[in-house]
Amino acid sequence: MLRSAILLPALCATTLHAAAQQLPADTVKGLIRDLSRELALKHPGFYRYHTPAYFARYTDSLTATVTGPLSELETFRKLKPFIAQIGCLHTELQLSDATRAAMAQRPVLFPMQLYFKGRKAYVLRNLSGNKAIVPGSEVLSINGRSIPQILDVLLPSIAADGFNQTLKYRSLFYFFPLQYCRMVEVTEQYTVQISHQGKASTHKIKGALTKDIATPGFMMPPDFSKPLELSIHQATAVLSIHTFADSDLKEYDQDFKLFMVSAFADLKDKGVQHLIIDLRNNTGGSDGNAVFLAGYFFDKPYRYWNRIEVTETIARQITGEAEQYYNKPVQEGNRWLWQKAKVVNDFDYYEEQQPALSPFRGKVYVLTNGFTMSSSADLAAVLKYNKKAVFIGEETGGGFQGNNSGMMPESEMRPSGLVVTIPLQKYYTAVDSTLYAGKGTVPDYPVTYSPQELINGKDKEMAVAENLIRKPSK
């Protein structure tokens, strides 16, 4: 999605700032009220899943919990669940650069990759150096806190579209060490209670630096040869799309549209009848690329988005320099409709879209998980609604009915040092508004894993797709 640094002033006028300072209770309460007011005025999806009355009660309740001075980190822990309540994966809250840098210099990360299944956690990778902790073991508690108690803190702090849970659990899978120290405690020593083959044991382990535990796909970006990959075997092809972001593609010297033109020409020349599209861990990118791909699965004009909305506050800010780039939003009743821009084409796709000149005629299978987000989730929703593919895996982390994104300016919440990102456009995908309310695209064939299957490196989603191709359902 397009990012922009315009249209959002700092939340507070005061210029005081020191990462380590204690903020008086009244200052923290003011930050909560200021943030709530800014979100109501500028976030078009603030009330997408909850009513104004709900957020008024939530704000009052949260403010009442502030009874004394708080540090930046303590303030962050108050506000992070508030941000997540919006149900918008693009609304972010970050610690200041100074605080993050200070934490990164200390060995405070929990040195294991955990797999959370329901209310339980299992060791997938043990990076602590303690060989007595065997992968596959269940983690019962960390520093005296049970796993359910930890989940009760972490899950409400992770932002996802609507009421989605698959994104939250996948986020824990990849980033639990970071989330634990930011939301629960900062410590260099861990006491872990483990259960293996029915026997409980307790172990003391040391915290780690990021460089000590990060591996591709855990605490760092995944490792793949190219962002776009196509393999063809007889009448079946696998198209792996790891990103829709042009910036990522450029690093690998790939052009999305050129790659797809070539790929679909190959599919036609080689008589491919079954196409597996892998969108797992595709967190989004350019809407234009996602729309371009969608066109290959339609043989007549179709709709991708229904409309894009902004708040009245943002609509009225399209003046002066901003008006040189963007057209003025149009008021329709009590909503403001965002229009195509004058300079960029990022907002063009609420109009009727044309199919590709040579659409794919075979059967399509799409693999998704909780990290199928943003433009990737929009594509999944459009294909699902129009019955253009069979979906396998997990519910997408991005919403079926749309998201809030577009221009996403950052603003420093002075004097705390915290930085909030507020998306300014509210997108509605061209789907039935009564389907999957508050959810992502739900798979036709849900896939779950046992800890041992993950340890063994099984790819169950791909196996399901291959089995459907071999034994098509009646």
PDB file of N, CA, C and O in Angstrom, residues 53-94:
ATOM      1  N   ALA A  53     -19.569   4.191  21.297  1.00  0.00           N
ATOM      2  CA  ALA A  53     -19.832   3.995  22.726  1.00  0.00           C
ATOM      3  C   ALA A  53     -18.859   2.979  23.318  1.00  0.00           C
ATOM      4  O   ALA A  53     -18.395   3.135  24.456  1.00  0.00           O
ATOM      5  N   TYR A  54     -18.552   1.939  22.563  1.00  0.00           N
ATOM      6  CA  TYR A  54     -17.602   0.924  23.034  1.00  0.00           C
ATOM      7  C   TYR A  54     -16.238   1.558  23.290  1.00  0.00           C
ATOM      8  O   TYR A  54     -15.621   1.336  24.340  1.00  0.00           O
ATOM      9  N   PHE A  55     -15.756   2.357  22.325  1.00  0.00           N
ATOM     10  CA  PHE A  55     -14.434   2.952  22.495  1.00  0.00           C
ATOM     11  C   PHE A  55     -14.427   4.031  23.567  1.00  0.00           C
ATOM     12  O   PHE A  55     -13.409   4.254  24.220  1.00  0.00           O
ATOM     13  N   ALA A  56     -15.536   4.706  23.761  1.00  0.00           N
ATOM     14  CA  ALA A  56     -15.620   5.690  24.848  1.00  0.00           C
ATOM     15  C   ALA A  56     -15.459   4.986  26.190  1.00  0.00           C
ATOM     16  O   ALA A  56     -14.717   5.449  27.068  1.00  0.00           O
ATOM     17  N   ARG A  57     -16.141   3.842  26.346  1.00  0.00           N
ATOM     18  CA  ARG A  57     -16.013   3.075  27.591  1.00  0.00           C
ATOM     19  C   ARG A  57     -14.599   2.528  27.745  1.00  0.00           C
ATOM     20  O   ARG A  57     -14.027   2.550  28.846  1.00  0.00           O
ATOM     21  N   TYR A  58     -14.038   2.023  26.638  1.00  0.00           N
ATOM     22  CA  TYR A  58     -12.693   1.446  26.692  1.00  0.00           C
ATOM     23  C   TYR A  58     -11.676   2.519  27.083  1.00  0.00           C
ATOM     24  O   TYR A  58     -10.787   2.286  27.915  1.00  0.00           O
ATOM     25  N   THR A  59     -11.800   3.702  26.485  1.00  0.00           N
ATOM     26  CA  THR A  59     -10.876   4.802  26.786  1.00  0.00           C
ATOM     27  C   THR A  59     -10.971   5.206  28.252  1.00  0.00           C
ATOM     28  O   THR A  59      -9.945   5.393  28.932  1.00  0.00           O
ATOM     29  N   ASP A  60     -12.185   5.332  28.752  1.00  0.00           N
ATOM     30  CA  ASP A  60     -12.376   5.698  30.161  1.00  0.00           C
ATOM     31  C   ASP A  60     -11.791   4.617  31.080  1.00  0.00           C
ATOM     32  O   ASP A  60     -11.132   4.936  32.088  1.00  0.00           O
ATOM     33  N   SER A  61     -12.036   3.355  30.740  1.00  0.00           N
ATOM     34  CA  SER A  61     -11.535   2.253  31.556  1.00  0.00           C
ATOM     35  C   SER A  61     -10.014   2.216  31.552  1.00  0.00           C
ATOM     36  O   SER A  61      -9.381   2.030  32.597  1.00  0.00           O
ATOM     37  N   LEU A  62      -9.411   2.412  30.373  1.00  0.00           N
ATOM     38  CA  LEU A  62      -7.955   2.401  30.274  1.00  0.00           C
ATOM     39  C   LEU A  62      -7.349   3.560  31.044  1.00  0.00           C
ATOM     40  O   LEU A  62      -6.354   3.399  31.768  1.00  0.00           O
ATOM     41  N   THR A  63      -7.930   4.732  30.918  1.00  0.00           N
ATOM     42  CA  THR A  63      -7.431   5.911  31.626  1.00  0.00           C
ATOM     43  C   THR A  63      -7.455   5.701  33.131  1.00  0.00           C
ATOM     44  O   THR A  63      -6.538   6.115  33.853  1.00  0.00           O
ATOM     45  N   ALA A  64      -8.481   5.015  33.606  1.00  0.00           N
ATOM     46  CA  ALA A  64      -8.627   4.779  35.045  1.00  0.00           C
ATOM     47  C   ALA A  64      -7.540   3.863  35.601  1.00  0.00           C
ATOM     48  O   ALA A  64      -7.280   3.869  36.809  1.00  0.00           O
ATOM     49  N   THR A  65      -6.898   3.071  34.739  1.00  0.00           N
ATOM     50  CA  THR A  65      -5.839   2.171  35.212  1.00  0.00           C
ATOM     51  C   THR A  65      -4.518   2.897  35.441  1.00  0.00           C
ATOM     52  O   THR A  65      -3.594   2.326  36.020  1.00  0.00           O
ATOM     53  N   VAL A  66      -4.419   4.137  34.995  1.00  0.00           N
ATOM     54  CA  VAL A  66      -3.183   4.907  35.166  1.00  0.00           C
ATOM     55  C   VAL A  66      -3.244   5.611  36.514  1.00  0.00           C
ATOM     56  O   VAL A  66      -3.958   6.609  36.690  1.00  0.00           O
ATOM     57  N   THR A  67      -2.496   5.105  37.475  1.00  0.00           N
ATOM     58  CA  THR A  67      -2.568   5.638  38.839  1.00  0.00           C
ATOM     59  C   THR A  67      -1.260   6.257  39.314  1.00  0.00           C
ATOM     60  O   THR A  67      -1.186   6.766  40.438  1.00  0.00           O
ATOM     61  N   GLY A  68      -0.236   6.208  38.478  1.00  0.00           N
ATOM     62  CA  GLY A  68       1.056   6.784  38.860  1.00  0.00           C
ATOM     63  C   GLY A  68       1.923   7.001  37.638  1.00  0.00           C
ATOM     64  O   GLY A  68       1.511   6.709  36.504  1.00  0.00           O
ATOM     65  N   PRO A  69       3.144   7.524  37.818  1.00  0.00           N
ATOM     66  CA  PRO A  69       4.044   7.780  36.683  1.00  0.00           C
ATOM     67  C   PRO A  69       4.374   6.483  35.940  1.00  0.00           C
ATOM     68  O   PRO A  69       4.475   5.411  36.537  1.00  0.00           O
ATOM     69  N   LEU A  70       4.548   6.596  34.617  1.00  0.00           N
ATOM     70  CA  LEU A  70       4.878   5.449  33.792  1.00  0.00           C
ATOM     71  C   LEU A  70       6.053   5.776  32.881  1.00  0.00           C
ATOM     72  O   LEU A  70       6.201   6.907  32.400  1.00  0.00           O
ATOM     73  N   SER A  71       6.886   4.786  32.612  1.00  0.00           N
ATOM     74  CA  SER A  71       7.967   4.941  31.639  1.00  0.00           C
ATOM     75  C   SER A  71       7.391   4.814  30.232  1.00  0.00           C
ATOM     76  O   SER A  71       6.216   4.470  30.047  1.00  0.00           O
ATOM     77  N   GLU A  72       8.221   5.047  29.241  1.00  0.00           N
ATOM     78  CA  GLU A  72       7.777   4.887  27.856  1.00  0.00           C
ATOM     79  C   GLU A  72       7.311   3.452  27.607  1.00  0.00           C
ATOM     80  O   GLU A  72       6.263   3.221  26.983  1.00  0.00           O
ATOM     81  N   LEU A  73       8.087   2.488  28.106  1.00  0.00           N
ATOM     82  CA  LEU A  73       7.732   1.090  27.886  1.00  0.00           C
ATOM     83  C   LEU A  73       6.415   0.742  28.586  1.00  0.00           C
ATOM     84  O   LEU A  73       5.564   0.027  28.021  1.00  0.00           O
ATOM     85  N   GLU A  74       6.214   1.242  29.795  1.00  0.00           N
ATOM     86  CA  GLU A  74       4.971   0.975  30.514  1.00  0.00           C
ATOM     87  C   GLU A  74       3.773   1.631  29.812  1.00  0.00           C
ATOM     88  O   GLU A  74       2.679   1.061  29.763  1.00  0.00           O
ATOM     89  N   THR A  75       4.004   2.810  29.254  1.00  0.00           N
ATOM     90  CA  THR A  75       2.949   3.478  28.493  1.00  0.00           C
ATOM     91  C   THR A  75       2.622   2.688  27.232  1.00  0.00           C
ATOM     92  O   THR A  75       1.454   2.536  26.861  1.00  0.00           O
ATOM     93  N   PHE A  76       3.641   2.172  26.580  1.00  0.00           N
ATOM     94  CA  PHE A  76       3.475   1.321  25.402  1.00  0.00           C
ATOM     95  C   PHE A  76       2.591   0.116  25.732  1.00  0.00           C
ATOM     96  O   PHE A  76       1.679  -0.236  24.964  1.00  0.00           O
ATOM     97  N   ARG A  77       2.843  -0.485  26.877  1.00  0.00           N
ATOM     98  CA  ARG A  77       2.063  -1.662  27.276  1.00  0.00           C
ATOM     99  C   ARG A  77       0.608  -1.320  27.564  1.00  0.00           C
ATOM    100  O   ARG A  77      -0.266  -2.178  27.439  1.00  0.00           O
ATOM    101  N   LYS A  78       0.340  -0.089  27.936  1.00  0.00           N
ATOM    102  CA  LYS A  78      -1.039   0.349  28.123  1.00  0.00           C
ATOM    103  C   LYS A  78      -1.742   0.550  26.777  1.00  0.00           C
ATOM    104  O   LYS A  78      -2.907   0.172  26.594  1.00  0.00           O
ATOM    105  N   LEU A  79      -1.019   1.158  25.833  1.00  0.00           N
ATOM    106  CA  LEU A  79      -1.649   1.587  24.589  1.00  0.00           C
ATOM    107  C   LEU A  79      -1.704   0.504  23.509  1.00  0.00           C
ATOM    108  O   LEU A  79      -2.557   0.561  22.619  1.00  0.00           O
ATOM    109  N   LYS A  80      -0.788  -0.471  23.569  1.00  0.00           N
ATOM    110  CA  LYS A  80      -0.736  -1.472  22.504  1.00  0.00           C
ATOM    111  C   LYS A  80      -2.055  -2.246  22.385  1.00  0.00           C
ATOM    112  O   LYS A  80      -2.571  -2.425  21.267  1.00  0.00           O
ATOM    113  N   PRO A  81      -2.644  -2.728  23.465  1.00  0.00           N
ATOM    114  CA  PRO A  81      -3.945  -3.405  23.332  1.00  0.00           C
ATOM    115  C   PRO A  81      -5.052  -2.474  22.837  1.00  0.00           C
ATOM    116  O   PRO A  81      -5.972  -2.924  22.152  1.00  0.00           O
ATOM    117  N   PHE A  82      -4.957  -1.182  23.209  1.00  0.00           N
ATOM    118  CA  PHE A  82      -5.938  -0.209  22.730  1.00  0.00           C
ATOM    119  C   PHE A  82      -5.879  -0.115  21.212  1.00  0.00           C
ATOM    120  O   PHE A  82      -6.916  -0.123  20.528  1.00  0.00           O
ATOM    121  N   ILE A  83      -4.668  -0.035  20.659  1.00  0.00           N
ATOM    122  CA  ILE A  83      -4.483   0.001  19.206  1.00  0.00           C
ATOM    123  C   ILE A  83      -5.043  -1.265  18.566  1.00  0.00           C
ATOM    124  O   ILE A  83      -5.725  -1.224  17.537  1.00  0.00           O
ATOM    125  N   ALA A  84      -4.761  -2.414  19.180  1.00  0.00           N
ATOM    126  CA  ALA A  84      -5.213  -3.691  18.611  1.00  0.00           C
ATOM    127  C   ALA A  84      -6.735  -3.820  18.622  1.00  0.00           C
ATOM    128  O   ALA A  84      -7.300  -4.545  17.798  1.00  0.00           O
ATOM    129  N   GLN A  85      -7.408  -3.136  19.569  1.00  0.00           N
ATOM    130  CA  GLN A  85      -8.870  -3.196  19.645  1.00  0.00           C
ATOM    131  C   GLN A  85      -9.534  -2.686  18.371  1.00  0.00           C
ATOM    132  O   GLN A  85     -10.668  -3.072  18.062  1.00  0.00           O
ATOM    133  N   ILE A  86      -8.849  -1.857  17.617  1.00  0.00           N
ATOM    134  CA  ILE A  86      -9.440  -1.279  16.403  1.00  0.00           C
ATOM    135  C   ILE A  86      -9.753  -2.360  15.381  1.00  0.00           C
ATOM    136  O   ILE A  86     -10.709  -2.254  14.612  1.00  0.00           O
ATOM    137  N   GLY A  87      -8.960  -3.425  15.371  1.00  0.00           N
ATOM    138  CA  GLY A  87      -9.142  -4.473  14.374  1.00  0.00           C
ATOM    139  C   GLY A  87      -8.562  -4.064  13.036  1.00  0.00           C
ATOM    140  O   GLY A  87      -9.171  -4.278  11.986  1.00  0.00           O
ATOM    141  N   CYS A  88      -7.364  -3.478  13.062  1.00  0.00           N
ATOM    142  CA  CYS A  88      -6.710  -2.996  11.844  1.00  0.00           C
ATOM    143  C   CYS A  88      -5.237  -3.347  11.903  1.00  0.00           C
ATOM    144  O   CYS A  88      -4.497  -2.797  12.719  1.00  0.00           O
ATOM    145  N   LEU A  89      -4.801  -4.239  11.029  1.00  0.00           N
ATOM    146  CA  LEU A  89      -3.403  -4.664  11.086  1.00  0.00           C
ATOM    147  C   LEU A  89      -2.440  -3.583  10.621  1.00  0.00           C
ATOM    148  O   LEU A  89      -1.227  -3.674  10.863  1.00  0.00           O
ATOM    149  N   HIS A  90      -2.957  -2.540   9.961  1.00  0.00           N
ATOM    150  CA  HIS A  90      -2.079  -1.467   9.490  1.00  0.00           C
ATOM    151  C   HIS A  90      -1.903  -0.337  10.507  1.00  0.00           C
ATOM    152  O   HIS A  90      -1.117   0.576  10.277  1.00  0.00           O
ATOM    153  N   THR A  91      -2.656  -0.363  11.600  1.00  0.00           N
ATOM    154  CA  THR A  91      -2.486   0.644  12.643  1.00  0.00           C
ATOM    155  C   THR A  91      -1.431   0.139  13.612  1.00  0.00           C
ATOM    156  O   THR A  91      -1.584  -0.916  14.215  1.00  0.00           O
ATOM    157  N   GLU A  92      -0.340   0.893  13.732  1.00  0.00           N
ATOM    158  CA  GLU A  92       0.812   0.400  14.488  1.00  0.00           C
ATOM    159  C   GLU A  92       1.206   1.359  15.606  1.00  0.00           C
ATOM    160  O   GLU A  92       0.966   2.570  15.520  1.00  0.00           O
ATOM    161  N   LEU A  93       1.805   0.800  16.640  1.00  0.00           N
ATOM    162  CA  LEU A  93       2.408   1.591  17.708  1.00  0.00           C
ATOM    163  C   LEU A  93       3.817   1.069  17.918  1.00  0.00           C
ATOM    164  O   LEU A  93       4.025  -0.131  18.100  1.00  0.00           O
ATOM    165  N   GLN A  94       4.807   1.972  17.872  1.00  0.00           N
ATOM    166  CA  GLN A  94       6.205   1.580  18.002  1.00  0.00           C
ATOM    167  C   GLN A  94       6.862   2.331  19.152  1.00  0.00           C
ATOM    168  O   GLN A  94       6.549   3.499  19.421  1.00  0.00           O
TER     169      GLN A  94
END
